[in-house]
mmCIF file of C-alpha atoms in Angstrom:
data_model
loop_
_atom_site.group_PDB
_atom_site.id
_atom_site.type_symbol
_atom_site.label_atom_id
_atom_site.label_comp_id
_atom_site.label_asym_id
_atom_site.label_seq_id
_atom_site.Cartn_x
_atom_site.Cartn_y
_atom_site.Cartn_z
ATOM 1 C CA UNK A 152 57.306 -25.842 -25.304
ATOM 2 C CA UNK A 153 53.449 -25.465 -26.044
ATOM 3 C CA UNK A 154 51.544 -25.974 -28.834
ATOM 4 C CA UNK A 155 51.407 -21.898 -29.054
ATOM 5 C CA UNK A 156 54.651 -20.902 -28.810
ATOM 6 C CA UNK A 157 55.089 -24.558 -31.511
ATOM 7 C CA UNK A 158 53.035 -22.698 -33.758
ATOM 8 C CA UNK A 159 54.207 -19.122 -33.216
ATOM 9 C CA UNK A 160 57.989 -20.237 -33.966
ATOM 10 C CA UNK A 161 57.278 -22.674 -36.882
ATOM 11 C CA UNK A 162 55.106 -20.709 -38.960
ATOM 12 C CA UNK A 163 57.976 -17.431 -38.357
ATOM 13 C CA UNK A 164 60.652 -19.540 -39.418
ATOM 14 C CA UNK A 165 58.528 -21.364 -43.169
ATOM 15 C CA UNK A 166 57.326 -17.389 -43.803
ATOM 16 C CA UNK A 167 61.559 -16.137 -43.282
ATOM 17 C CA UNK A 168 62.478 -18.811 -45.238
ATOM 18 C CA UNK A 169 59.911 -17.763 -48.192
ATOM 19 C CA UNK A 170 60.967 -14.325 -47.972
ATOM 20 C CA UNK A 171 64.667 -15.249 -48.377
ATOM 21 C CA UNK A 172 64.130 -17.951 -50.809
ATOM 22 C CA UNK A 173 62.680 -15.237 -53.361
ATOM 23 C CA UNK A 174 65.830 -13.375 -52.973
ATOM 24 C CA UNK A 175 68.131 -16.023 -53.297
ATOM 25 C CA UNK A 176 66.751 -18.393 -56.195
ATOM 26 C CA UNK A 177 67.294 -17.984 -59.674
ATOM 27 C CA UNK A 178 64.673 -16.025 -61.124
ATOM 28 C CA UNK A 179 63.239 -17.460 -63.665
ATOM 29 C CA UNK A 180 61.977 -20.420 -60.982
ATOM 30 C CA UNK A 181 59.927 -17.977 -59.763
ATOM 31 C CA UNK A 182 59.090 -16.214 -63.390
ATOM 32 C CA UNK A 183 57.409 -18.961 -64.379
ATOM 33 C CA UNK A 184 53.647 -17.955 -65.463
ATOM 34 C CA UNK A 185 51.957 -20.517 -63.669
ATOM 35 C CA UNK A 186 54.321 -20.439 -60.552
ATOM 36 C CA UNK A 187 53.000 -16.560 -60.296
ATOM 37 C CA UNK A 188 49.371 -17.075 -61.088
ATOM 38 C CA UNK A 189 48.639 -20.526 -58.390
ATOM 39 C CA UNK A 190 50.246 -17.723 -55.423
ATOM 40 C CA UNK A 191 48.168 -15.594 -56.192
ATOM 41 C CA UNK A 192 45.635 -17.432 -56.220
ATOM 42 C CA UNK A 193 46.069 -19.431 -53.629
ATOM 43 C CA UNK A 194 46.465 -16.090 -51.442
ATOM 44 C CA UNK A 195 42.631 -15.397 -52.383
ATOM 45 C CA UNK A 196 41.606 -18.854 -52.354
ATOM 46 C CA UNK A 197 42.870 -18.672 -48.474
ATOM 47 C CA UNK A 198 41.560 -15.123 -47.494
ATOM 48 C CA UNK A 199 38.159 -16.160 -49.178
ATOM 49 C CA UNK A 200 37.752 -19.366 -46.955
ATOM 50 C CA UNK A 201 38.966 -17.312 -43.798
ATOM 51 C CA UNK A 202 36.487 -14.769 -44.476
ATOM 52 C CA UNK A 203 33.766 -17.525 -44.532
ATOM 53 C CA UNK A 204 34.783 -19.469 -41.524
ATOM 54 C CA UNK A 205 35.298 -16.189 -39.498
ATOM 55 C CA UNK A 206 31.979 -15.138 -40.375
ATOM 56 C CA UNK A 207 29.421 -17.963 -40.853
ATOM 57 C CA UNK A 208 30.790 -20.944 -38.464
ATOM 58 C CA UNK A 209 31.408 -21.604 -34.749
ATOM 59 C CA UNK A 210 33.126 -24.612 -33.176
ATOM 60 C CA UNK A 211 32.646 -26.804 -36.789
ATOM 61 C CA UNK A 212 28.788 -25.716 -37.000
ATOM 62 C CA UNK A 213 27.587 -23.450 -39.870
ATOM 63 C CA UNK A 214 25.571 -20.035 -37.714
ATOM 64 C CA UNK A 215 24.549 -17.237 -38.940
ATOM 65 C CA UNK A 216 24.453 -14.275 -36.378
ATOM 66 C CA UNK A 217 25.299 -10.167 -35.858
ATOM 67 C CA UNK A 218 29.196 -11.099 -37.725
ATOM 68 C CA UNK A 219 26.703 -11.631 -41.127
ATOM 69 C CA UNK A 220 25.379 -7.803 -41.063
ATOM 70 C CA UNK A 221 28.585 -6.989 -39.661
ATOM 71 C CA UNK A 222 30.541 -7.995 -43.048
ATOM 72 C CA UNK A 223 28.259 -6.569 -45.051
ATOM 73 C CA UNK A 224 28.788 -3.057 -43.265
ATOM 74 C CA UNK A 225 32.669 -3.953 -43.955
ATOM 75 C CA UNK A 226 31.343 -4.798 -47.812
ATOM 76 C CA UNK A 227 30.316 -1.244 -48.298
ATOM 77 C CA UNK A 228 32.928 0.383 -46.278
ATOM 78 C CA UNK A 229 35.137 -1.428 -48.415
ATOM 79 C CA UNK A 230 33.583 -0.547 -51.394
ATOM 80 C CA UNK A 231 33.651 3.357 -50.404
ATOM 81 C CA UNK A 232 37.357 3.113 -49.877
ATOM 82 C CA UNK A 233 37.706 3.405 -46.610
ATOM 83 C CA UNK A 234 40.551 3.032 -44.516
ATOM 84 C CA UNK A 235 41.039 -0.437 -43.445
ATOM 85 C CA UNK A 236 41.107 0.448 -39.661
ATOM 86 C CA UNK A 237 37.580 2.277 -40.459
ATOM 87 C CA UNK A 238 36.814 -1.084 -42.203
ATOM 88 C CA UNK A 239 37.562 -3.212 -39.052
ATOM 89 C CA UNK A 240 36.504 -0.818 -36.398
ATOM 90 C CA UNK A 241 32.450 -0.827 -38.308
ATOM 91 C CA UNK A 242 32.573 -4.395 -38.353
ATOM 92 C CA UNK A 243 32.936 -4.525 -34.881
ATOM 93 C CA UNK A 244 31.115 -2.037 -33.836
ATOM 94 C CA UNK A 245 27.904 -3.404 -36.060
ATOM 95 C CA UNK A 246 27.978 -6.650 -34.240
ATOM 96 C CA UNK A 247 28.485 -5.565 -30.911
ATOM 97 C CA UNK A 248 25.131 -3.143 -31.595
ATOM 98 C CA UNK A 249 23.307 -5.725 -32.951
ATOM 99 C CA UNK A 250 24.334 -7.557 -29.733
ATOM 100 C CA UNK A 251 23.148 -4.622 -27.521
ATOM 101 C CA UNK A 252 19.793 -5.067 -29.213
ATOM 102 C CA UNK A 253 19.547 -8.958 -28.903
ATOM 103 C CA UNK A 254 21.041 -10.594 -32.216
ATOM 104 C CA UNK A 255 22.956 -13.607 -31.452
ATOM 105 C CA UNK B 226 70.985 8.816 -59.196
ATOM 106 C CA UNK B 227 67.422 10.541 -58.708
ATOM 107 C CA UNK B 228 66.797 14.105 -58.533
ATOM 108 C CA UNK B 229 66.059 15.395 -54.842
ATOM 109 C CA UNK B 230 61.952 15.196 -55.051
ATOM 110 C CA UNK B 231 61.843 11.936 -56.622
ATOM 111 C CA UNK B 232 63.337 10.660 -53.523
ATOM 112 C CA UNK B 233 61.544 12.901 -51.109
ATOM 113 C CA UNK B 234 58.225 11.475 -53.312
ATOM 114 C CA UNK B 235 59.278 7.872 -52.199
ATOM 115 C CA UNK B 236 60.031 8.781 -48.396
ATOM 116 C CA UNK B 237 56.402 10.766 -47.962
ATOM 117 C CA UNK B 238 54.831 7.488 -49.969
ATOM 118 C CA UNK B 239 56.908 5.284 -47.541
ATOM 119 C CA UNK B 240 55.688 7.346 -44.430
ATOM 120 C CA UNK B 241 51.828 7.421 -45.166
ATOM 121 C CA UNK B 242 51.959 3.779 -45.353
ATOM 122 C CA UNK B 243 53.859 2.988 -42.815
ATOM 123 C CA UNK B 244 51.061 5.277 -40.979
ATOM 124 C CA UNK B 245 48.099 3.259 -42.368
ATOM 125 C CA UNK B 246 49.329 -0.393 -42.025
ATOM 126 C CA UNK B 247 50.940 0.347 -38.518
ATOM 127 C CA UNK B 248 47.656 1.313 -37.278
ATOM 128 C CA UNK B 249 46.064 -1.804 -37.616
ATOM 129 C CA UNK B 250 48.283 -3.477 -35.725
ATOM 130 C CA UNK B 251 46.183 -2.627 -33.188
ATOM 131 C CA UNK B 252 43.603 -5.059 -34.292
ATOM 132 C CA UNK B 253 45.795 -7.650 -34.690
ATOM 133 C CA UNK B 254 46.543 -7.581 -31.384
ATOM 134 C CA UNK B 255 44.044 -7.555 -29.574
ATOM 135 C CA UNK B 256 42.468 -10.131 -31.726
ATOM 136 C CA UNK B 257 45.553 -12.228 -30.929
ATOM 137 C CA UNK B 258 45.331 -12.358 -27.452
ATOM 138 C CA UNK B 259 41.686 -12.824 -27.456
ATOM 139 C CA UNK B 260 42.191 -15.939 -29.455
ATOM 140 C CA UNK B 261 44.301 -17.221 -27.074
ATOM 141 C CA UNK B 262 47.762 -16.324 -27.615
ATOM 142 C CA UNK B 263 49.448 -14.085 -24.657
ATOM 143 C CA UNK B 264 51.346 -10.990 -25.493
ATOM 144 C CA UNK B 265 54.590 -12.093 -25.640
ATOM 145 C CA UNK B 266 53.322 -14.705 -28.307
ATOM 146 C CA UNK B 267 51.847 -11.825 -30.100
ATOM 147 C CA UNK B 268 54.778 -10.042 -30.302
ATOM 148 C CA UNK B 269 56.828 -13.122 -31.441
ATOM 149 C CA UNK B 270 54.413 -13.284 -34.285
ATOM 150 C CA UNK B 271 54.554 -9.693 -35.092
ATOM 151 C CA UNK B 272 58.644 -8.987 -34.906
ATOM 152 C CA UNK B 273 59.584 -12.682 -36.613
ATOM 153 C CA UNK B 274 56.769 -13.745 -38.889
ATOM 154 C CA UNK B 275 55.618 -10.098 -39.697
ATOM 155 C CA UNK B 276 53.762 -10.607 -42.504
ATOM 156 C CA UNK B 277 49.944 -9.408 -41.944
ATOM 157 C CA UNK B 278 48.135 -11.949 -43.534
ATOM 158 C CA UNK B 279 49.813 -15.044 -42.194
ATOM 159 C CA UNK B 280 49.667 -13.684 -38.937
ATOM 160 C CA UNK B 281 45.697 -13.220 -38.891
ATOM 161 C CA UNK B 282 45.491 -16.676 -40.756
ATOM 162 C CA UNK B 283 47.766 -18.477 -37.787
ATOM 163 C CA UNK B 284 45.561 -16.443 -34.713
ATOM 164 C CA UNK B 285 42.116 -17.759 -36.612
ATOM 165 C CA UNK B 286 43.034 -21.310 -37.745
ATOM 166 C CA UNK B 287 44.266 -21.442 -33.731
ATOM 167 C CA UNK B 288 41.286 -19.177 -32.260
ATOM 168 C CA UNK B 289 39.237 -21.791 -33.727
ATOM 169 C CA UNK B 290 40.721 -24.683 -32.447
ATOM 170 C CA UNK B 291 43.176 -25.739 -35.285
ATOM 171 C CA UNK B 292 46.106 -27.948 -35.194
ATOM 172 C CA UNK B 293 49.280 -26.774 -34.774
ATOM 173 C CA UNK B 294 50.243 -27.957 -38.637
ATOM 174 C CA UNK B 295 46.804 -26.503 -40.099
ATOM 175 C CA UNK B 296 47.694 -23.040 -38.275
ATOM 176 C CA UNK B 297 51.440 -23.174 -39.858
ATOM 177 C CA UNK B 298 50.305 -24.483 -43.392
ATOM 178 C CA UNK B 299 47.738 -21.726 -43.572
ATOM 179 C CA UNK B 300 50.341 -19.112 -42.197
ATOM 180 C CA UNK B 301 53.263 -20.413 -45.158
ATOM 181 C CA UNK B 302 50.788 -20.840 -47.760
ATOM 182 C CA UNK B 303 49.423 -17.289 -47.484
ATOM 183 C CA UNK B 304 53.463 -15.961 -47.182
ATOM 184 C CA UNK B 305 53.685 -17.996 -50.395
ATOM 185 C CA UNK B 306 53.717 -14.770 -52.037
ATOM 186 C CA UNK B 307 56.020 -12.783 -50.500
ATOM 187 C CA UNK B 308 58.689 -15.385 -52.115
ATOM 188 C CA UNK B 309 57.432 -13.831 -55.232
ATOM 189 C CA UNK B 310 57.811 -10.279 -54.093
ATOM 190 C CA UNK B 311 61.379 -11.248 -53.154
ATOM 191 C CA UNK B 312 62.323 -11.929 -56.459
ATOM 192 C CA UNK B 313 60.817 -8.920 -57.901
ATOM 193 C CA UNK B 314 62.984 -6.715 -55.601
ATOM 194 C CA UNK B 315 65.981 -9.079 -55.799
ATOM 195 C CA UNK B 316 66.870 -7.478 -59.467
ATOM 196 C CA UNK B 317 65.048 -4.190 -58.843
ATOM 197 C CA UNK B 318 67.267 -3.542 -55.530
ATOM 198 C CA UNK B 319 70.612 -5.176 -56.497
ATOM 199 C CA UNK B 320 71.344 -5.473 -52.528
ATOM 200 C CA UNK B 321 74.717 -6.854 -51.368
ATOM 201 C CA UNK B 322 74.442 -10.138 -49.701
ATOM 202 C CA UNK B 323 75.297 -8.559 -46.249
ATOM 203 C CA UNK B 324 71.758 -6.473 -46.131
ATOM 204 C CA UNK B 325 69.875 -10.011 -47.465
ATOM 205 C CA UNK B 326 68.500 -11.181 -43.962
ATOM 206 C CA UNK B 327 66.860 -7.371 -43.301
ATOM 207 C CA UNK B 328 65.866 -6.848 -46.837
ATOM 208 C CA UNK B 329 63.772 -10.658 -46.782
ATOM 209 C CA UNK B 330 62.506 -9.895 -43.280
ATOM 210 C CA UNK B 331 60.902 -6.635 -44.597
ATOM 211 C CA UNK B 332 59.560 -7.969 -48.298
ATOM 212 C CA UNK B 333 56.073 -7.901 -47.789
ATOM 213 C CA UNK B 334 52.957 -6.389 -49.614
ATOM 214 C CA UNK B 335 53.686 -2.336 -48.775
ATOM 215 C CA UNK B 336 57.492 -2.540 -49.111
ATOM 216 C CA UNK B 337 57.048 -4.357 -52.596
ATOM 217 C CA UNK B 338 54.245 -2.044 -53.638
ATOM 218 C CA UNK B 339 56.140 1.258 -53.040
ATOM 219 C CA UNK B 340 59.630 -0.264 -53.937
ATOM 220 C CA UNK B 341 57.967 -1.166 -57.493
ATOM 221 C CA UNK B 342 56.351 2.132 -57.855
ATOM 222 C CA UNK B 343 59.002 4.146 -58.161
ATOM 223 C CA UNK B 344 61.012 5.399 -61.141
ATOM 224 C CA UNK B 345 64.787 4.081 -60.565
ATOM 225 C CA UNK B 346 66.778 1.841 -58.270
ATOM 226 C CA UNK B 347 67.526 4.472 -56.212
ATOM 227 C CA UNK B 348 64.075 5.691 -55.004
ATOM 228 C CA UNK B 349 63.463 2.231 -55.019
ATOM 229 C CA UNK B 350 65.690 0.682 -52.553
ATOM 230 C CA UNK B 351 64.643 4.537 -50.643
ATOM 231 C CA UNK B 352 61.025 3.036 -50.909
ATOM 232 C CA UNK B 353 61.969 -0.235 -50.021
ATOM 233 C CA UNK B 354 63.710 0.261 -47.103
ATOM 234 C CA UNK B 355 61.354 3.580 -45.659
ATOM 235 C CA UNK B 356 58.552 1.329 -46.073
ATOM 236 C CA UNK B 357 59.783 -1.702 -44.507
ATOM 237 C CA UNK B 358 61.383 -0.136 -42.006
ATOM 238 C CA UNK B 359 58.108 2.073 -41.164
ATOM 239 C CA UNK B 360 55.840 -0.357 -41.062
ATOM 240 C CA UNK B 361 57.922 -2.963 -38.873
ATOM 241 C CA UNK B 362 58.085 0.164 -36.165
ATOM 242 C CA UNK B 363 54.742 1.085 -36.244
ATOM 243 C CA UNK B 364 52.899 -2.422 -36.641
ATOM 244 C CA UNK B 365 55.136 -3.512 -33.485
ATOM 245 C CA UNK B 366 54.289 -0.938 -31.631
ATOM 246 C CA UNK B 367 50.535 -0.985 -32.022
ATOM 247 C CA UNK B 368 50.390 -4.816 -31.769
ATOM 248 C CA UNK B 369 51.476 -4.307 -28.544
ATOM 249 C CA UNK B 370 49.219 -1.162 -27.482
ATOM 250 C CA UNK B 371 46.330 -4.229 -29.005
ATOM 251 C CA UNK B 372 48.043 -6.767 -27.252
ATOM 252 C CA UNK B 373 47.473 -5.338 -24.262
ATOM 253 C CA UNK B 374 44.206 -3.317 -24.627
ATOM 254 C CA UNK B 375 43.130 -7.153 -25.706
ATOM 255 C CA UNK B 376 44.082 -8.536 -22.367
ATOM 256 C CA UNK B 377 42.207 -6.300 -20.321
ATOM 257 C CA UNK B 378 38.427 -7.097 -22.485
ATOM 258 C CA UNK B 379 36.394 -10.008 -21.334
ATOM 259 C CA UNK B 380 34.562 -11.694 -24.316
ATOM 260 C CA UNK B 381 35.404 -10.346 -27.658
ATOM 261 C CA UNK B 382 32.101 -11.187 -28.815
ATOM 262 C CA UNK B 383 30.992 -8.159 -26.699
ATOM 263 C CA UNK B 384 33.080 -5.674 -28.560
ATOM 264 C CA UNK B 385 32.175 -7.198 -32.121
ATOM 265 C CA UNK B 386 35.554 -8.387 -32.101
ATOM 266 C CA UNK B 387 34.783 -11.742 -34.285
ATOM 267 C CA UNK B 388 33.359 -9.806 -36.711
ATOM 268 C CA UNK B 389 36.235 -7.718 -37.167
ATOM 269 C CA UNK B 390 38.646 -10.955 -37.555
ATOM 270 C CA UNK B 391 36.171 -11.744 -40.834
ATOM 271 C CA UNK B 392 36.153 -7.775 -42.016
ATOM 272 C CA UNK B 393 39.975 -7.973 -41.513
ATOM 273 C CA UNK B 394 40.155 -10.629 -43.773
ATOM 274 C CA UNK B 395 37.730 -9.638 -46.260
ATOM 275 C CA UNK B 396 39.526 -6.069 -46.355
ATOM 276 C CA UNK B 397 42.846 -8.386 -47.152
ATOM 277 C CA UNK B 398 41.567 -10.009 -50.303
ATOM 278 C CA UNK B 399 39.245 -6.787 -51.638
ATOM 279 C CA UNK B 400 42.205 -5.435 -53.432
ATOM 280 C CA UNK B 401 43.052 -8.854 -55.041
ATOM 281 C CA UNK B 402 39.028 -9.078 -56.567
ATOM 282 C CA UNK B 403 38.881 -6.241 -58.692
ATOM 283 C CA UNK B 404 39.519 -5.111 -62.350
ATOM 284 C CA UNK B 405 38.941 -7.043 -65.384
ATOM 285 C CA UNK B 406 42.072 -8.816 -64.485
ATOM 286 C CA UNK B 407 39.911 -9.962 -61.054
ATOM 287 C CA UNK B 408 37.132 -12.439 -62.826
ATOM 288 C CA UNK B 409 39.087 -15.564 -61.989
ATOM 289 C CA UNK B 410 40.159 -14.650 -58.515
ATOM 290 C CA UNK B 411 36.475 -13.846 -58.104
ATOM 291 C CA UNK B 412 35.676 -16.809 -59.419
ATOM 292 C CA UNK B 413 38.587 -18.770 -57.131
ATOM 293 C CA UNK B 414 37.253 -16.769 -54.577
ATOM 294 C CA UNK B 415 33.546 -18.000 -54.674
ATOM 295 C CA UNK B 416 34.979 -21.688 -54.804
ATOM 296 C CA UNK B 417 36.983 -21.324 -51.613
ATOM 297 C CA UNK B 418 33.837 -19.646 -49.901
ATOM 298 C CA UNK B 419 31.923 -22.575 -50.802
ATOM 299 C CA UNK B 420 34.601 -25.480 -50.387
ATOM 300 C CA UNK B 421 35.489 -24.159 -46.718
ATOM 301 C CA UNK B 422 31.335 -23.800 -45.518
ATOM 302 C CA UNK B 423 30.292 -26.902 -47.112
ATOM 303 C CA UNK B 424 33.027 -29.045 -45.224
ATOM 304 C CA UNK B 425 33.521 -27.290 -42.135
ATOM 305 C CA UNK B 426 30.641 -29.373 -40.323
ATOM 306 C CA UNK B 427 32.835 -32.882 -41.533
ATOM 307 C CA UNK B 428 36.430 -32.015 -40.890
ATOM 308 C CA UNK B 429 38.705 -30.681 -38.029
ATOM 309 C CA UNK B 430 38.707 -26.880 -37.631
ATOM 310 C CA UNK B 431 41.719 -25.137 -40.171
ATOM 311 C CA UNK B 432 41.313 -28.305 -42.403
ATOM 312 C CA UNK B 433 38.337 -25.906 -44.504
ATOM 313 C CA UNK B 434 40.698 -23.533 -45.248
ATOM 314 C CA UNK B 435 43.802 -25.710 -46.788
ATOM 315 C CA UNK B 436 41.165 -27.580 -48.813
ATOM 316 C CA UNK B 437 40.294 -24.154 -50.207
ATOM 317 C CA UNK B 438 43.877 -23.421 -51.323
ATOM 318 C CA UNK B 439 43.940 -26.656 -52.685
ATOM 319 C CA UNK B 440 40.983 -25.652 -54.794
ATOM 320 C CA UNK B 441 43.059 -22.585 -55.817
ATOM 321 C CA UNK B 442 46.548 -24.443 -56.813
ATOM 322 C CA UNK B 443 44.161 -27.238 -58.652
ATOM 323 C CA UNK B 444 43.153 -23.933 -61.347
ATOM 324 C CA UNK B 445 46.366 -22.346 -61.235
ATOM 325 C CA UNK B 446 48.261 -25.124 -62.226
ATOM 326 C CA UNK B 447 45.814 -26.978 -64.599
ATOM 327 C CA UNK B 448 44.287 -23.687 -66.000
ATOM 328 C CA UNK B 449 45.412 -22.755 -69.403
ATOM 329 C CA UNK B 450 46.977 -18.755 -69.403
ATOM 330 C CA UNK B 451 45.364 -16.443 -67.684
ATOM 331 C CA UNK B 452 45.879 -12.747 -66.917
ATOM 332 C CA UNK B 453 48.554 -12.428 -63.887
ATOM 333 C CA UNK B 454 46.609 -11.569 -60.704
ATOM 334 C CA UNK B 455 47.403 -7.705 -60.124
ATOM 335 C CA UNK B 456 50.207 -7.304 -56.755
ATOM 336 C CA UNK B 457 48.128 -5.287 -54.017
ATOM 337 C CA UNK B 458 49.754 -2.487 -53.039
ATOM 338 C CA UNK B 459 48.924 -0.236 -49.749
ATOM 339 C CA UNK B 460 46.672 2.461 -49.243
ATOM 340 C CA UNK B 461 48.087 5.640 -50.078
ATOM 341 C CA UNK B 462 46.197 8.439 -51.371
ATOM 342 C CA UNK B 463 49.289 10.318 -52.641
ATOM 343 C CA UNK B 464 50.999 7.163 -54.357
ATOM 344 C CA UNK B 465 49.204 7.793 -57.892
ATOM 345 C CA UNK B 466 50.844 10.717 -58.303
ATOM 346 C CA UNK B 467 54.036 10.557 -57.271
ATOM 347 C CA UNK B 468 54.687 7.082 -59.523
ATOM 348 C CA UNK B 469 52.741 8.058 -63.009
ATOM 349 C CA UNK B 470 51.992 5.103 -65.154
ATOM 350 C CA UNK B 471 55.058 3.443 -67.233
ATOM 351 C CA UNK B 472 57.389 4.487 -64.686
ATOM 352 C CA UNK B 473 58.836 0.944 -63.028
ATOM 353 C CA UNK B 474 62.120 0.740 -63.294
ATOM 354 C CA UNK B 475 64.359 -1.009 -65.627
ATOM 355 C CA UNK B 476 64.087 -3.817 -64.434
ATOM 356 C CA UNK B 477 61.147 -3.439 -62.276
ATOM 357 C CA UNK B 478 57.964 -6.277 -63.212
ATOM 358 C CA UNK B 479 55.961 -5.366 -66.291
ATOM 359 C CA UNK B 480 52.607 -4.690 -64.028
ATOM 360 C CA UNK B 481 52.498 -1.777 -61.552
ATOM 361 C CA UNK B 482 50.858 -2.507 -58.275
ATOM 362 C CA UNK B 483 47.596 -1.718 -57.538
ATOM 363 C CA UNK B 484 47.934 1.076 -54.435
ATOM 364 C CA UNK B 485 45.078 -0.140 -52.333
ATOM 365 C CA UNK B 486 44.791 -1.461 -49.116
ATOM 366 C CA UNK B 487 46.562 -4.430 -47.333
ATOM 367 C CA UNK B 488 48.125 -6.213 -45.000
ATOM 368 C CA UNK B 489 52.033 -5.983 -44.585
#
């Protein structure tokens, strides 16, 4: 098996099991204040640091190029309501123009 | 039992979702398969993890060269929370254990968000099941029109494509930032931003982001009480009004969800 198809199949079976185990255990495990408060935070604390790497790294080197301009069109976008497809699709398209006209 | 509308409420709720989050499955997939992945991989991920975030967390940690147990710990750490969801529904739905497996396959952000929103167990195992039902369909199905649109580019950094993996995330955790109830997952937010630049030049690529969530379980659990971190809901325009305020169930959670975008 690859290292994909490794990933692909591990990471489906730990998120089923998650899903499952929140139907199954008692509830007050899962009730619990602090249980609540570190997922959620944890779910921004991850989403934060993806954002970041996504945007301002390549290859383990810190770069700033069109993706920077790029999330702050999604920034506004975001901040207008739109549609996350709308956000996506102006994120891309922002980077590939400033690509057109020579950014990095 | 409801009256007719309430449940008709729930379905239309269930089917504009379903509409918005399906959608974007067409980003997914073509970012998938231009991180590496082929198209039958990208399916895998979308029919048996389905759960948005953890699958755009498993394509980047791999896209950028991650370990196979970085990619998985980010992709379990971000379904964390749909272990929560499942025991908010587990009381709200009262299932029987034969519908467990499909009901836990389909608790994600939407399904949980509509399910809670709706005024008694009946509209909300209607919402429930609508909504996870809907958006499984429809985020399948446009993975794979992405899946195999994405095969067919040649560099993704042509098409901006990079930049939309870090707008897809940011447009994951927006919802998650706001409100007065928002200040410390702003706060855990600017940490993790920090944490995963300043040591992505001295560690192995997906390491940055698990020593952000560190960061994040470090204040949660050493923290003294804070205000509970608002559940996203999805984007529906119509879902304030059919679920007024003071409406959850029973014994639905004590906080609505916030009806704003996410993943599924």
């Amino acid at each position: 098996m690859t290292a994909l198809w490794l990933a692909v199949l591990l990471s489906s079976a730990a998120c089923f099991a998650l899903k499952l185990a929140g139907h199954l255990l008692p509830r007050h495990w899962l009730a619990e204040p602090r249980v609540a408060r570190t997922a959620a935070l944890v779910t921004v604390a991850l989403l934060a640091a993806l954002v970041a790497v996504q945007t301002a790294t390549d290859g383990g080197r810190l770069v700033l190029d069109a993706r920077v301009p790029a999330l702050a069109v999604a920034a506004v976008a975001l901040a207008l309501r739109a549609p996350f497809v709308v956000v996506v699709v102006l994120a891309a398209a922002t980077a590939a123009g400033l690509r057109v006209l020579g950014m990095a | 039992m409801s009256p007719p509308d309430v449940l008709t409420a729930a379905r239309r709720q269930a089917v504009s979702v379903s509409l918005a989050t399906g959608l974007y499955g067409v980003s997914f997939g073509a970012l998938s398969v231009t991180s590496g992945l082929d198209v039958a991989q990208t399916m895998a991920l979308s029919l048996l993890l389905f759960s948005g975030g953890s699958q755009f967390a498993l394509i980047g940690v791999l896209g950028a060269g991650g370990a196979v147990g970085a990619a998985v710990a980010s992709a379990a750490l971000l379904g964390a929370r749909n272990a929560l969801y499942g025991a908010q529904l587990a009381p709200l739905l009262a299932l029987p254990a034969s519908r467990l497996v499909p009901a836990a396959q389909l608790t994600i952000d939407e399904s949980t968000a509509v399910a809670t929103a709706q005024p008694d167990r009946t509209a909300a195992r209607v919402g429930f099941w609508w909504t996870g039902a809907g958006v499984f369909v429809l985020w399948n199905l446009f993975t794979l029109v992405g899946a195999l649109a994405g095969d067919r580019l040649g560099d993704p950094r042509t098409y901006g494509l990079d930049a939309a993996a870090a707008a897809a995330f940011l447009a994951l955790v927006w919802p998650r930032l706001g409100g007065p109830q928002g200040r410390t997952a702003r706060l855990v937010a600017a940490a993790a931003v920090l944490v995963a630049l300043a040591t992505t030049p001295v560690v192995p690529a997906g390491v940055p982001v698990l020593l952000a969530a560190a960061v994040a379980i470090l204040v949660g659990v050493l923290s003294p009480a804070l205000p509970a971190v608002p559940v996203p809901g999805a984007d529906d325009p119509g879902a304030d009004d059919a679920a007024p305020p003071g409406t959850t169930g029973a014994d639905g959670p004590a906080d609505r969800p916030d009806h704003r975008r996410s993943a599924p």
